[in-house]
mmCIF file of C-alpha atoms in Angstrom:
data_model
loop_
_atom_site.group_PDB
_atom_site.id
_atom_site.type_symbol
_atom_site.label_atom_id
_atom_site.label_comp_id
_atom_site.label_asym_id
_atom_site.label_seq_id
_atom_site.Cartn_x
_atom_site.Cartn_y
_atom_site.Cartn_z
ATOM 1 C CA MET A 10 18.324 5.072 -18.794
ATOM 2 C CA SER A 11 16.131 2.649 -20.714
ATOM 3 C CA GLY A 12 17.204 -0.678 -22.131
ATOM 4 C CA THR A 13 15.889 -2.468 -25.206
ATOM 5 C CA ASN A 14 17.713 -5.757 -24.834
ATOM 6 C CA PRO A 15 16.543 -7.467 -21.624
ATOM 7 C CA SER A 16 18.727 -10.538 -22.137
ATOM 8 C CA ALA A 17 21.840 -8.389 -21.748
ATOM 9 C CA ALA A 18 20.977 -7.558 -18.137
ATOM 10 C CA GLY A 19 22.890 -8.937 -15.173
ATOM 11 C CA GLY A 20 24.072 -7.697 -11.823
ATOM 12 C CA ILE A 21 21.263 -6.673 -9.504
ATOM 13 C CA VAL A 22 17.698 -6.875 -10.809
ATOM 14 C CA VAL A 23 14.897 -5.150 -8.882
ATOM 15 C CA LEU A 24 11.283 -6.002 -9.663
ATOM 16 C CA GLY A 25 8.882 -3.092 -9.295
ATOM 17 C CA ALA A 26 8.907 0.698 -9.236
ATOM 18 C CA GLY A 27 7.152 1.334 -5.937
ATOM 19 C CA PHE A 28 8.368 2.304 -2.498
ATOM 20 C CA GLY A 29 10.348 -0.829 -1.645
ATOM 21 C CA ALA A 30 11.947 -1.091 -5.074
ATOM 22 C CA LEU A 31 13.062 2.526 -5.305
ATOM 23 C CA SER A 32 14.282 2.605 -1.707
ATOM 24 C CA THR A 33 16.405 -0.460 -2.446
ATOM 25 C CA VAL A 34 18.013 1.352 -5.377
ATOM 26 C CA ARG A 35 18.629 4.494 -3.330
ATOM 27 C CA VAL A 36 20.196 2.647 -0.410
ATOM 28 C CA LEU A 37 22.402 0.528 -2.658
ATOM 29 C CA ARG A 38 23.860 3.571 -4.346
ATOM 30 C CA LYS A 39 24.117 5.509 -1.089
ATOM 31 C CA GLN A 40 26.122 2.647 0.409
ATOM 32 C CA GLY A 41 28.528 2.776 -2.516
ATOM 33 C CA CYS A 42 27.312 -0.268 -4.429
ATOM 34 C CA MET A 43 28.563 0.131 -8.018
ATOM 35 C CA ALA A 44 27.112 -3.082 -9.441
ATOM 36 C CA PRO A 45 24.813 -2.756 -12.475
ATOM 37 C CA ILE A 46 21.172 -2.314 -11.447
ATOM 38 C CA THR A 47 18.198 -3.115 -13.659
ATOM 39 C CA VAL A 48 14.644 -2.216 -12.671
ATOM 40 C CA VAL A 49 11.874 -4.257 -14.278
ATOM 41 C CA ALA A 50 8.521 -2.443 -14.203
ATOM 42 C CA PRO A 51 5.785 -1.683 -16.733
ATOM 43 C CA ARG A 52 6.423 2.065 -16.533
ATOM 44 C CA ALA A 53 9.254 4.324 -15.361
ATOM 45 C CA GLU A 54 6.869 6.022 -12.943
ATOM 46 C CA LEU A 55 6.256 6.167 -9.214
ATOM 47 C CA HIS A 56 2.573 6.383 -8.332
ATOM 48 C CA TYR A 57 2.334 7.918 -4.870
ATOM 49 C CA LEU A 58 -0.714 6.018 -3.681
ATOM 50 C CA PRO A 59 -0.892 7.523 -0.146
ATOM 51 C CA GLY A 60 -1.916 10.785 -1.804
ATOM 52 C CA THR A 61 -4.941 9.260 -3.536
ATOM 53 C CA ILE A 62 -7.022 9.892 -0.394
ATOM 54 C CA TRP A 63 -7.044 13.570 -1.429
ATOM 55 C CA ILE A 64 -8.195 13.054 -5.020
ATOM 56 C CA PRO A 65 -11.968 12.840 -4.259
ATOM 57 C CA GLY A 66 -11.832 16.177 -2.443
ATOM 58 C CA GLY A 67 -9.725 17.873 -5.108
ATOM 59 C CA LEU A 68 -6.566 18.355 -3.018
ATOM 60 C CA ARG A 69 -4.587 16.196 -5.422
ATOM 61 C CA THR A 70 -4.718 15.307 -9.108
ATOM 62 C CA ARG A 71 -3.136 12.538 -11.130
ATOM 63 C CA GLU A 72 -0.369 14.922 -12.188
ATOM 64 C CA ASP A 73 0.521 15.610 -8.548
ATOM 65 C CA LEU A 74 0.968 11.928 -7.733
ATOM 66 C CA VAL A 75 2.655 10.430 -10.806
ATOM 67 C CA VAL A 76 6.401 11.018 -10.776
ATOM 68 C CA PRO A 77 8.396 10.167 -13.930
ATOM 69 C CA LEU A 78 11.532 8.252 -12.932
ATOM 70 C CA GLY A 79 13.743 8.894 -15.953
ATOM 71 C CA LYS A 80 15.896 11.483 -14.180
ATOM 72 C CA PHE A 81 16.133 9.379 -11.021
ATOM 73 C CA PHE A 82 17.208 6.310 -12.993
ATOM 74 C CA GLN A 83 19.801 8.411 -14.776
ATOM 75 C CA ARG A 84 21.197 9.763 -11.494
ATOM 76 C CA MET A 85 21.315 6.263 -10.021
ATOM 77 C CA ASN A 86 22.765 4.727 -13.192
ATOM 78 C CA VAL A 87 19.850 2.332 -13.441
ATOM 79 C CA ARG A 88 18.679 0.500 -16.536
ATOM 80 C CA HIS A 89 14.905 0.220 -16.907
ATOM 81 C CA VAL A 90 13.210 -2.687 -18.655
ATOM 82 C CA ALA A 91 9.630 -1.714 -19.495
ATOM 83 C CA ALA A 92 7.869 -5.021 -18.930
ATOM 84 C CA SER A 93 5.650 -7.049 -16.628
ATOM 85 C CA VAL A 94 7.018 -10.074 -14.805
ATOM 86 C CA THR A 95 5.510 -13.389 -15.882
ATOM 87 C CA GLY A 96 7.604 -15.833 -13.816
ATOM 88 C CA LEU A 97 11.038 -16.950 -12.638
ATOM 89 C CA SER A 98 13.347 -19.819 -13.541
ATOM 90 C CA ASP A 99 16.724 -21.237 -12.472
ATOM 91 C CA ASP A 100 16.012 -20.618 -8.775
ATOM 92 C CA GLY A 101 15.449 -16.940 -9.399
ATOM 93 C CA ARG A 102 18.465 -16.301 -11.612
ATOM 94 C CA VAL A 103 16.249 -15.608 -14.634
ATOM 95 C CA VAL A 104 13.230 -13.323 -14.594
ATOM 96 C CA ARG A 105 10.630 -14.086 -17.248
ATOM 97 C CA THR A 106 8.984 -10.923 -18.569
ATOM 98 C CA THR A 107 6.739 -9.748 -21.364
ATOM 99 C CA ALA A 108 9.858 -8.266 -22.992
ATOM 100 C CA GLY A 109 11.993 -11.390 -22.716
ATOM 101 C CA ASP A 110 14.227 -13.038 -20.125
ATOM 102 C CA VAL A 111 16.264 -10.908 -17.707
ATOM 103 C CA PRO A 112 19.150 -12.770 -16.004
ATOM 104 C CA ASN A 113 20.586 -11.593 -12.703
ATOM 105 C CA ASP A 114 23.258 -12.227 -10.117
ATOM 106 C CA VAL A 115 21.077 -10.865 -7.308
ATOM 107 C CA LEU A 116 17.293 -10.499 -7.351
ATOM 108 C CA VAL A 117 15.165 -8.148 -5.232
ATOM 109 C CA ILE A 118 11.412 -8.714 -5.487
ATOM 110 C CA ALA A 119 9.441 -5.572 -4.695
ATOM 111 C CA SER A 120 6.565 -5.927 -7.130
ATOM 112 C CA GLY A 121 3.813 -5.526 -4.545
ATOM 113 C CA GLY A 122 0.889 -7.697 -3.565
ATOM 114 C CA ARG A 123 -2.406 -8.490 -5.236
ATOM 115 C CA PHE A 124 -5.881 -7.924 -3.861
ATOM 116 C CA ILE A 125 -7.942 -11.057 -3.253
ATOM 117 C CA LYS A 126 -11.028 -10.559 -5.397
ATOM 118 C CA LYS A 127 -12.934 -13.747 -4.706
ATOM 119 C CA LEU A 128 -15.947 -12.210 -2.970
ATOM 120 C CA PRO A 129 -18.999 -12.592 -5.223
ATOM 121 C CA GLY A 130 -20.052 -9.319 -6.782
ATOM 122 C CA ILE A 131 -16.810 -7.522 -5.960
ATOM 123 C CA GLU A 132 -17.001 -5.878 -9.375
ATOM 124 C CA HIS A 133 -19.693 -3.646 -7.840
ATOM 125 C CA ALA A 134 -17.137 -2.169 -5.406
ATOM 126 C CA ILE A 135 -14.272 0.247 -5.988
ATOM 127 C CA THR A 136 -10.937 -0.763 -4.457
ATOM 128 C CA PRO A 137 -9.271 2.591 -3.671
ATOM 129 C CA CYS A 138 -5.673 1.399 -3.323
ATOM 130 C CA GLU A 139 -5.682 -0.196 -6.766
ATOM 131 C CA GLY A 140 -4.412 3.118 -8.040
ATOM 132 C CA ILE A 141 -5.135 6.617 -9.220
ATOM 133 C CA ASP A 142 -7.850 5.415 -11.616
ATOM 134 C CA ALA A 143 -9.832 4.078 -8.664
ATOM 135 C CA ALA A 144 -9.559 7.334 -6.725
ATOM 136 C CA GLU A 145 -10.719 9.270 -9.786
ATOM 137 C CA ARG A 146 -13.724 6.961 -10.097
ATOM 138 C CA ILE A 147 -14.621 7.726 -6.489
ATOM 139 C CA ARG A 148 -14.260 11.466 -7.165
ATOM 140 C CA ASP A 149 -16.498 11.281 -10.230
ATOM 141 C CA ARG A 150 -19.133 9.137 -8.529
ATOM 142 C CA LEU A 151 -19.320 11.520 -5.571
ATOM 143 C CA ARG A 152 -19.749 14.506 -7.856
ATOM 144 C CA ALA A 153 -22.622 12.808 -9.683
ATOM 145 C CA MET A 154 -24.476 11.624 -6.564
ATOM 146 C CA GLN A 155 -27.298 13.751 -5.197
ATOM 147 C CA GLY A 156 -27.630 11.620 -2.078
ATOM 148 C CA GLY A 157 -27.762 8.011 -0.924
ATOM 149 C CA THR A 158 -25.702 5.527 1.085
ATOM 150 C CA ILE A 159 -21.943 5.201 0.840
ATOM 151 C CA ALA A 160 -20.519 1.993 2.298
ATOM 152 C CA VAL A 161 -16.827 1.796 3.190
ATOM 153 C CA GLY A 162 -15.079 -1.329 4.463
ATOM 154 C CA PHE A 163 -12.146 -3.682 4.220
ATOM 155 C CA GLY A 164 -11.422 -7.375 4.531
ATOM 156 C CA ALA A 165 -8.396 -9.541 5.228
ATOM 157 C CA ASN A 166 -6.516 -12.571 4.018
ATOM 158 C CA PRO A 167 -7.851 -15.288 6.355
ATOM 159 C CA LYS A 168 -4.592 -17.238 6.063
ATOM 160 C CA GLU A 169 -2.338 -14.188 6.551
ATOM 161 C CA PRO A 170 -3.755 -11.759 9.153
ATOM 162 C CA SER A 171 -1.084 -9.125 8.506
ATOM 163 C CA ALA A 172 -1.851 -8.987 4.758
ATOM 164 C CA VAL A 173 -4.430 -6.241 5.068
ATOM 165 C CA ARG A 174 -4.437 -2.531 4.372
ATOM 166 C CA GLY A 175 -7.175 -0.891 6.384
ATOM 167 C CA GLY A 176 -5.682 2.508 7.220
ATOM 168 C CA PRO A 177 -6.492 4.164 3.875
ATOM 169 C CA MET A 178 -10.123 3.098 4.178
ATOM 170 C CA PHE A 179 -10.508 5.095 7.389
ATOM 171 C CA GLU A 180 -9.016 8.058 5.528
ATOM 172 C CA PHE A 181 -11.421 7.720 2.607
ATOM 173 C CA LEU A 182 -14.310 7.365 5.077
ATOM 174 C CA PHE A 183 -13.457 10.435 7.145
ATOM 175 C CA GLY A 184 -12.331 12.398 4.094
ATOM 176 C CA ILE A 185 -15.635 11.816 2.285
ATOM 177 C CA ASP A 186 -17.564 12.757 5.425
ATOM 178 C CA GLU A 187 -15.620 16.019 5.729
ATOM 179 C CA GLN A 188 -15.914 16.748 2.013
ATOM 180 C CA LEU A 189 -19.693 16.342 2.055
ATOM 181 C CA ARG A 190 -19.927 18.626 5.090
ATOM 182 C CA ARG A 191 -17.885 21.302 3.325
ATOM 183 C CA GLU A 192 -20.157 21.042 0.304
ATOM 184 C CA GLY A 193 -23.266 21.364 2.485
ATOM 185 C CA ARG A 194 -24.520 17.959 1.338
ATOM 186 C CA ARG A 195 -23.801 15.682 4.305
ATOM 187 C CA GLU A 196 -27.445 15.455 5.431
ATOM 188 C CA ARG A 197 -28.383 13.860 2.102
ATOM 189 C CA PHE A 198 -26.024 10.929 2.610
ATOM 190 C CA LYS A 199 -25.750 7.990 4.938
ATOM 191 C CA LEU A 200 -22.207 6.733 5.583
ATOM 192 C CA VAL A 201 -21.766 3.139 6.728
ATOM 193 C CA PHE A 202 -18.518 1.499 7.775
ATOM 194 C CA PHE A 203 -18.475 -2.305 7.653
ATOM 195 C CA ASN A 204 -15.925 -4.906 8.716
ATOM 196 C CA PRO A 205 -16.040 -8.586 9.695
ATOM 197 C CA SER A 206 -14.173 -7.798 12.937
ATOM 198 C CA GLU A 207 -15.681 -6.276 16.067
ATOM 199 C CA GLN A 208 -12.418 -4.336 16.438
ATOM 200 C CA PRO A 209 -11.586 -3.031 12.951
ATOM 201 C CA GLY A 210 -8.041 -1.815 12.553
ATOM 202 C CA ALA A 211 -6.814 -3.834 15.534
ATOM 203 C CA ARG A 212 -3.284 -3.829 14.119
ATOM 204 C CA LEU A 213 -3.174 -0.091 14.822
ATOM 205 C CA GLY A 214 -3.578 -0.901 18.509
ATOM 206 C CA PRO A 215 -6.531 -0.760 20.937
ATOM 207 C CA LYS A 216 -6.156 2.986 21.564
ATOM 208 C CA ALA A 217 -6.426 3.682 17.854
ATOM 209 C CA VAL A 218 -9.465 1.417 17.441
ATOM 210 C CA ALA A 219 -11.262 3.162 20.297
ATOM 211 C CA HIS A 220 -10.454 6.541 18.753
ATOM 212 C CA LEU A 221 -11.650 5.504 15.277
ATOM 213 C CA LEU A 222 -14.951 4.093 16.520
ATOM 214 C CA ALA A 223 -15.553 7.160 18.693
ATOM 215 C CA THR A 224 -14.891 9.398 15.679
ATOM 216 C CA MET A 225 -17.456 7.463 13.640
ATOM 217 C CA ARG A 226 -20.073 7.891 16.366
ATOM 218 C CA ARG A 227 -19.330 11.599 16.647
ATOM 219 C CA ARG A 228 -19.616 12.086 12.884
ATOM 220 C CA GLY A 229 -22.840 10.116 12.551
ATOM 221 C CA ILE A 230 -21.269 7.248 10.621
ATOM 222 C CA GLU A 231 -23.121 3.969 11.093
ATOM 223 C CA THR A 232 -21.161 0.770 11.722
ATOM 224 C CA ARG A 233 -21.893 -2.831 10.722
ATOM 225 C CA LEU A 234 -19.253 -4.891 12.523
ATOM 226 C CA GLY A 235 -18.557 -8.504 13.389
ATOM 227 C CA HIS A 236 -20.230 -10.229 10.448
ATOM 228 C CA LYS A 237 -18.500 -12.015 7.598
ATOM 229 C CA MET A 238 -19.208 -10.604 4.171
ATOM 230 C CA VAL A 239 -21.236 -12.786 1.798
ATOM 231 C CA ARG A 240 -21.407 -10.747 -1.412
ATOM 232 C CA PHE A 241 -21.891 -7.356 -2.999
ATOM 233 C CA ASP A 242 -24.832 -6.497 -5.221
ATOM 234 C CA ALA A 243 -25.112 -3.383 -7.354
ATOM 235 C CA ASP A 244 -27.192 -1.719 -4.645
ATOM 236 C CA GLN A 245 -26.360 -3.488 -1.391
ATOM 237 C CA VAL A 246 -23.778 -5.136 0.851
ATOM 238 C CA VAL A 247 -24.749 -8.597 2.076
ATOM 239 C CA THR A 248 -23.202 -9.991 5.273
ATOM 240 C CA GLU A 249 -23.970 -12.992 7.445
ATOM 241 C CA GLY A 250 -25.613 -10.530 9.828
ATOM 242 C CA GLY A 251 -27.908 -9.122 7.174
ATOM 243 C CA ALA A 252 -27.869 -6.809 4.175
ATOM 244 C CA PHE A 253 -27.923 -3.041 3.875
ATOM 245 C CA ALA A 254 -28.453 -0.732 0.927
ATOM 246 C CA ALA A 255 -25.453 0.959 -0.704
ATOM 247 C CA ASP A 256 -25.339 3.300 -3.681
ATOM 248 C CA LEU A 257 -21.525 3.429 -3.647
ATOM 249 C CA ILE A 258 -19.306 0.699 -2.195
ATOM 250 C CA LEU A 259 -15.632 1.216 -1.372
ATOM 251 C CA PHE A 260 -13.946 -1.998 -0.301
ATOM 252 C CA MET A 261 -10.342 -3.035 0.290
ATOM 253 C CA PRO A 262 -9.834 -6.828 0.122
ATOM 254 C CA GLY A 263 -6.969 -8.630 1.803
ATOM 255 C CA LEU A 264 -3.642 -9.096 0.031
ATOM 256 C CA THR A 265 -1.883 -12.101 -1.423
ATOM 257 C CA GLY A 266 1.155 -12.556 -3.661
ATOM 258 C CA PRO A 267 1.379 -11.461 -7.307
ATOM 259 C CA ALA A 268 -0.129 -13.791 -9.904
ATOM 260 C CA TRP A 269 3.231 -14.561 -11.532
ATOM 261 C CA LEU A 270 4.304 -16.516 -8.438
ATOM 262 C CA ASP A 271 2.446 -19.460 -9.928
ATOM 263 C CA GLN A 272 5.140 -19.522 -12.623
ATOM 264 C CA SER A 273 7.987 -19.815 -10.133
ATOM 265 C CA THR A 274 9.353 -22.141 -7.458
ATOM 266 C CA LEU A 275 9.438 -19.455 -4.776
ATOM 267 C CA PRO A 276 8.374 -20.681 -1.320
ATOM 268 C CA ARG A 277 5.092 -19.215 -0.154
ATOM 269 C CA SER A 278 3.380 -18.542 3.136
ATOM 270 C CA PRO A 279 -0.071 -19.983 3.898
ATOM 271 C CA GLY A 280 -1.543 -16.715 2.645
ATOM 272 C CA GLY A 281 0.224 -16.904 -0.717
ATOM 273 C CA LEU A 282 2.998 -14.370 -0.084
ATOM 274 C CA ILE A 283 6.730 -15.012 -0.616
ATOM 275 C CA ALA A 284 8.221 -16.635 2.492
ATOM 276 C CA ALA A 285 11.150 -14.588 3.790
ATOM 277 C CA ASP A 286 13.416 -14.572 6.826
ATOM 278 C CA ALA A 287 14.199 -11.708 9.195
ATOM 279 C CA HIS A 288 16.906 -10.477 6.792
ATOM 280 C CA CYS A 289 14.521 -10.255 3.798
ATOM 281 C CA ARG A 290 16.049 -13.325 2.151
ATOM 282 C CA VAL A 291 13.727 -15.696 0.354
ATOM 283 C CA ALA A 292 13.848 -19.029 2.137
ATOM 284 C CA GLY A 293 16.045 -21.658 0.502
ATOM 285 C CA LEU A 294 17.329 -19.536 -2.390
ATOM 286 C CA GLU A 295 20.660 -17.784 -2.883
ATOM 287 C CA ARG A 296 20.819 -14.041 -3.407
ATOM 288 C CA VAL A 297 17.061 -13.636 -3.757
ATOM 289 C CA TYR A 298 15.412 -11.001 -1.549
ATOM 290 C CA VAL A 299 11.898 -9.684 -1.060
ATOM 291 C CA VAL A 300 10.658 -6.403 0.414
ATOM 292 C CA GLY A 301 7.246 -4.862 0.876
ATOM 293 C CA ASP A 302 3.798 -6.260 0.178
ATOM 294 C CA SER A 303 5.026 -9.290 -1.797
ATOM 295 C CA GLY A 304 6.655 -10.838 1.261
ATOM 296 C CA SER A 305 5.644 -12.675 4.409
ATOM 297 C CA PHE A 306 8.092 -11.875 7.179
ATOM 298 C CA PRO A 307 8.613 -13.107 10.738
ATOM 299 C CA GLY A 308 7.412 -10.591 13.289
ATOM 300 C CA PRO A 309 4.424 -9.493 15.367
ATOM 301 C CA ASP A 310 0.943 -10.097 14.001
ATOM 302 C CA TRP A 311 0.379 -6.331 13.728
ATOM 303 C CA MET A 312 3.309 -5.779 11.358
ATOM 304 C CA PRO A 313 1.862 -3.388 8.771
ATOM 305 C CA LYS A 314 1.660 -3.521 5.019
ATOM 306 C CA GLN A 315 2.543 0.092 4.330
ATOM 307 C CA ALA A 316 5.131 2.138 2.465
ATOM 308 C CA HIS A 317 7.117 2.910 5.605
ATOM 309 C CA MET A 318 7.544 -0.789 6.351
ATOM 310 C CA ALA A 319 8.633 -1.449 2.766
ATOM 311 C CA ASP A 320 11.279 1.272 3.102
ATOM 312 C CA LEU A 321 12.612 -0.289 6.308
ATOM 313 C CA GLN A 322 12.782 -3.724 4.701
ATOM 314 C CA ALA A 323 14.523 -2.240 1.665
ATOM 315 C CA GLU A 324 17.284 -0.862 3.895
ATOM 316 C CA ALA A 325 17.892 -4.302 5.389
ATOM 317 C CA ALA A 326 17.781 -6.090 2.037
ATOM 318 C CA ALA A 327 20.228 -3.624 0.481
ATOM 319 C CA ALA A 328 22.707 -3.975 3.358
ATOM 320 C CA ASN A 329 22.572 -7.762 3.271
ATOM 321 C CA LEU A 330 22.797 -7.812 -0.507
ATOM 322 C CA ILE A 331 25.996 -5.734 -0.412
ATOM 323 C CA ALA A 332 27.445 -8.135 2.165
ATOM 324 C CA ASP A 333 26.555 -11.101 -0.049
ATOM 325 C CA LEU A 334 28.329 -9.543 -3.014
ATOM 326 C CA ALA A 335 31.413 -9.056 -0.827
ATOM 327 C CA GLY A 336 31.400 -12.685 0.261
ATOM 328 C CA ARG A 337 30.127 -11.969 3.772
ATOM 329 C CA GLN A 338 26.961 -13.140 5.495
ATOM 330 C CA GLY A 339 24.664 -10.149 5.880
ATOM 331 C CA THR A 340 22.826 -10.139 9.193
ATOM 332 C CA GLN A 341 20.942 -6.844 9.202
ATOM 333 C CA GLY A 342 17.316 -7.082 10.233
ATOM 334 C CA PHE A 343 14.594 -4.475 10.001
ATOM 335 C CA LYS A 344 12.778 -2.732 12.784
ATOM 336 C CA VAL A 345 9.035 -3.225 12.905
ATOM 337 C CA GLU A 346 7.012 -0.086 13.395
ATOM 338 C CA LEU A 347 3.735 1.344 12.254
ATOM 339 C CA VAL A 348 3.576 5.059 11.526
ATOM 340 C CA CYS A 349 0.554 6.646 9.905
ATOM 341 C CA ILE A 350 -1.419 9.858 9.927
ATOM 342 C CA ILE A 351 -5.109 9.128 9.463
ATOM 343 C CA ASP A 352 -6.133 12.207 7.535
ATOM 344 C CA ALA A 353 -9.522 13.867 7.043
ATOM 345 C CA ILE A 354 -8.808 16.636 4.506
ATOM 346 C CA ASP A 355 -7.732 19.361 6.952
ATOM 347 C CA HIS A 356 -6.710 17.501 10.113
ATOM 348 C CA GLY A 357 -5.037 14.221 10.944
ATOM 349 C CA THR A 358 -4.499 11.746 13.767
ATOM 350 C CA LEU A 359 -1.021 10.348 14.314
ATOM 351 C CA VAL A 360 -0.876 6.628 15.102
ATOM 352 C CA PHE A 361 2.468 5.086 16.065
ATOM 353 C CA ARG A 362 3.247 1.569 17.215
ATOM 354 C CA ASN A 363 6.388 -0.434 17.790
ATOM 355 C CA GLU A 364 7.216 -3.383 20.014
ATOM 356 C CA ARG A 365 7.582 -1.149 23.063
ATOM 357 C CA ARG A 366 4.760 1.365 22.891
ATOM 358 C CA GLN A 367 1.650 2.632 21.179
ATOM 359 C CA LEU A 368 0.777 6.275 20.638
ATOM 360 C CA VAL A 369 -2.342 8.023 19.358
ATOM 361 C CA LEU A 370 -2.283 11.834 19.175
ATOM 362 C CA PRO A 371 -5.543 13.807 19.044
ATOM 363 C CA PRO A 372 -6.587 15.121 15.618
ATOM 364 C CA SER A 373 -4.883 18.357 14.618
ATOM 365 C CA ARG A 374 -4.214 20.515 11.590
ATOM 366 C CA VAL A 375 -0.519 20.163 12.330
ATOM 367 C CA MET A 376 -0.660 16.450 11.462
ATOM 368 C CA HIS A 377 -2.442 17.150 8.186
ATOM 369 C CA TRP A 378 0.262 19.574 7.139
ATOM 370 C CA ALA A 379 2.944 17.173 8.385
ATOM 371 C CA LYS A 380 1.524 14.511 6.051
ATOM 372 C CA ARG A 381 1.608 16.921 3.139
ATOM 373 C CA ALA A 382 5.166 18.001 3.976
ATOM 374 C CA PHE A 383 6.320 14.374 4.119
ATOM 375 C CA GLU A 384 4.802 13.738 0.702
ATOM 376 C CA ARG A 385 6.653 16.732 -0.741
ATOM 377 C CA ARG A 386 10.005 15.658 0.750
ATOM 378 C CA TYR A 387 9.564 12.038 -0.260
ATOM 379 C CA LEU A 388 8.694 12.772 -3.859
ATOM 380 C CA ALA A 389 11.554 15.279 -4.163
ATOM 381 C CA MET A 390 13.966 12.322 -3.957
ATOM 382 C CA TYR A 391 12.617 10.973 -7.242
ATOM 383 C CA ARG A 392 11.806 14.093 -9.227
#
């Protein structure tokens, strides 16, 4: 259902319409929470960003990956306020939005992070995980290119090592390589992977890094590693170790908190994310929670910024929120694990990591189809 009077809202307010936000809603209702829920997001849509890796190769279109949420909100008895957040007041009890103030009794922040775009010349690069538009730009650029150099890389938040999303960049890299081979055009292109670390993707674990670098060597992908980036030009990438030509640059910067945090009193980590405890509570505030990319959580330095982690945090936040509403102290934490299938159009490599073990399975078609099956099952919950 859709609301037109934001000031009438109360109960539980969830900011965002991504993985963490929608999982919070699902878990709350599944656990029998009957309190009013309001979702504040610009659109009543879920954009399934993991599927954007398949847009350049034509395996997915915008229509495949945008899921209208009207029916889901109706089933969950959720009120939607179509607005962007501009700030908070009263220690989180009032959300400032472009459609007016939205009061709450409990607040869950799941509005995602923001890419750090301070590198000079970053306007010359495409940031794939910014959304479907970005993936379509990559698709269109590839179709128009007759040859040249494609540079793919990612950076980090120097003050928040875990605030990085490198996995999709390996998928775009290997996916583009495979696509060009299928089209019979690979020999006209040079692919270069660049990263300021000597061990890119270290959060995936040493086995995964070794596998990724070996795959690049086998596929004839050049690497420029271990040098800090200086700037991007329209036709080159400049690092402290030198410059190299690039006709198309794909680059994923590190993450920080959303811009509206500046209009709030929320505590922040050194990297600019919302400081949270192990139960997803925002430090020092009552009944204010954070899940997903917006938050900085205690845990190992390899804790991922990915949809699966947001879902796990949403489960903990929902359980603790229900306890709070019942007058109890919620103590549920979230498990930390990294699960991803690094896909290359028709085969994928499973990477798993938790605090006890690391696992890397050899590339197989089974993993590619498993990734597609997961997407279908996941989206079915919201259709």
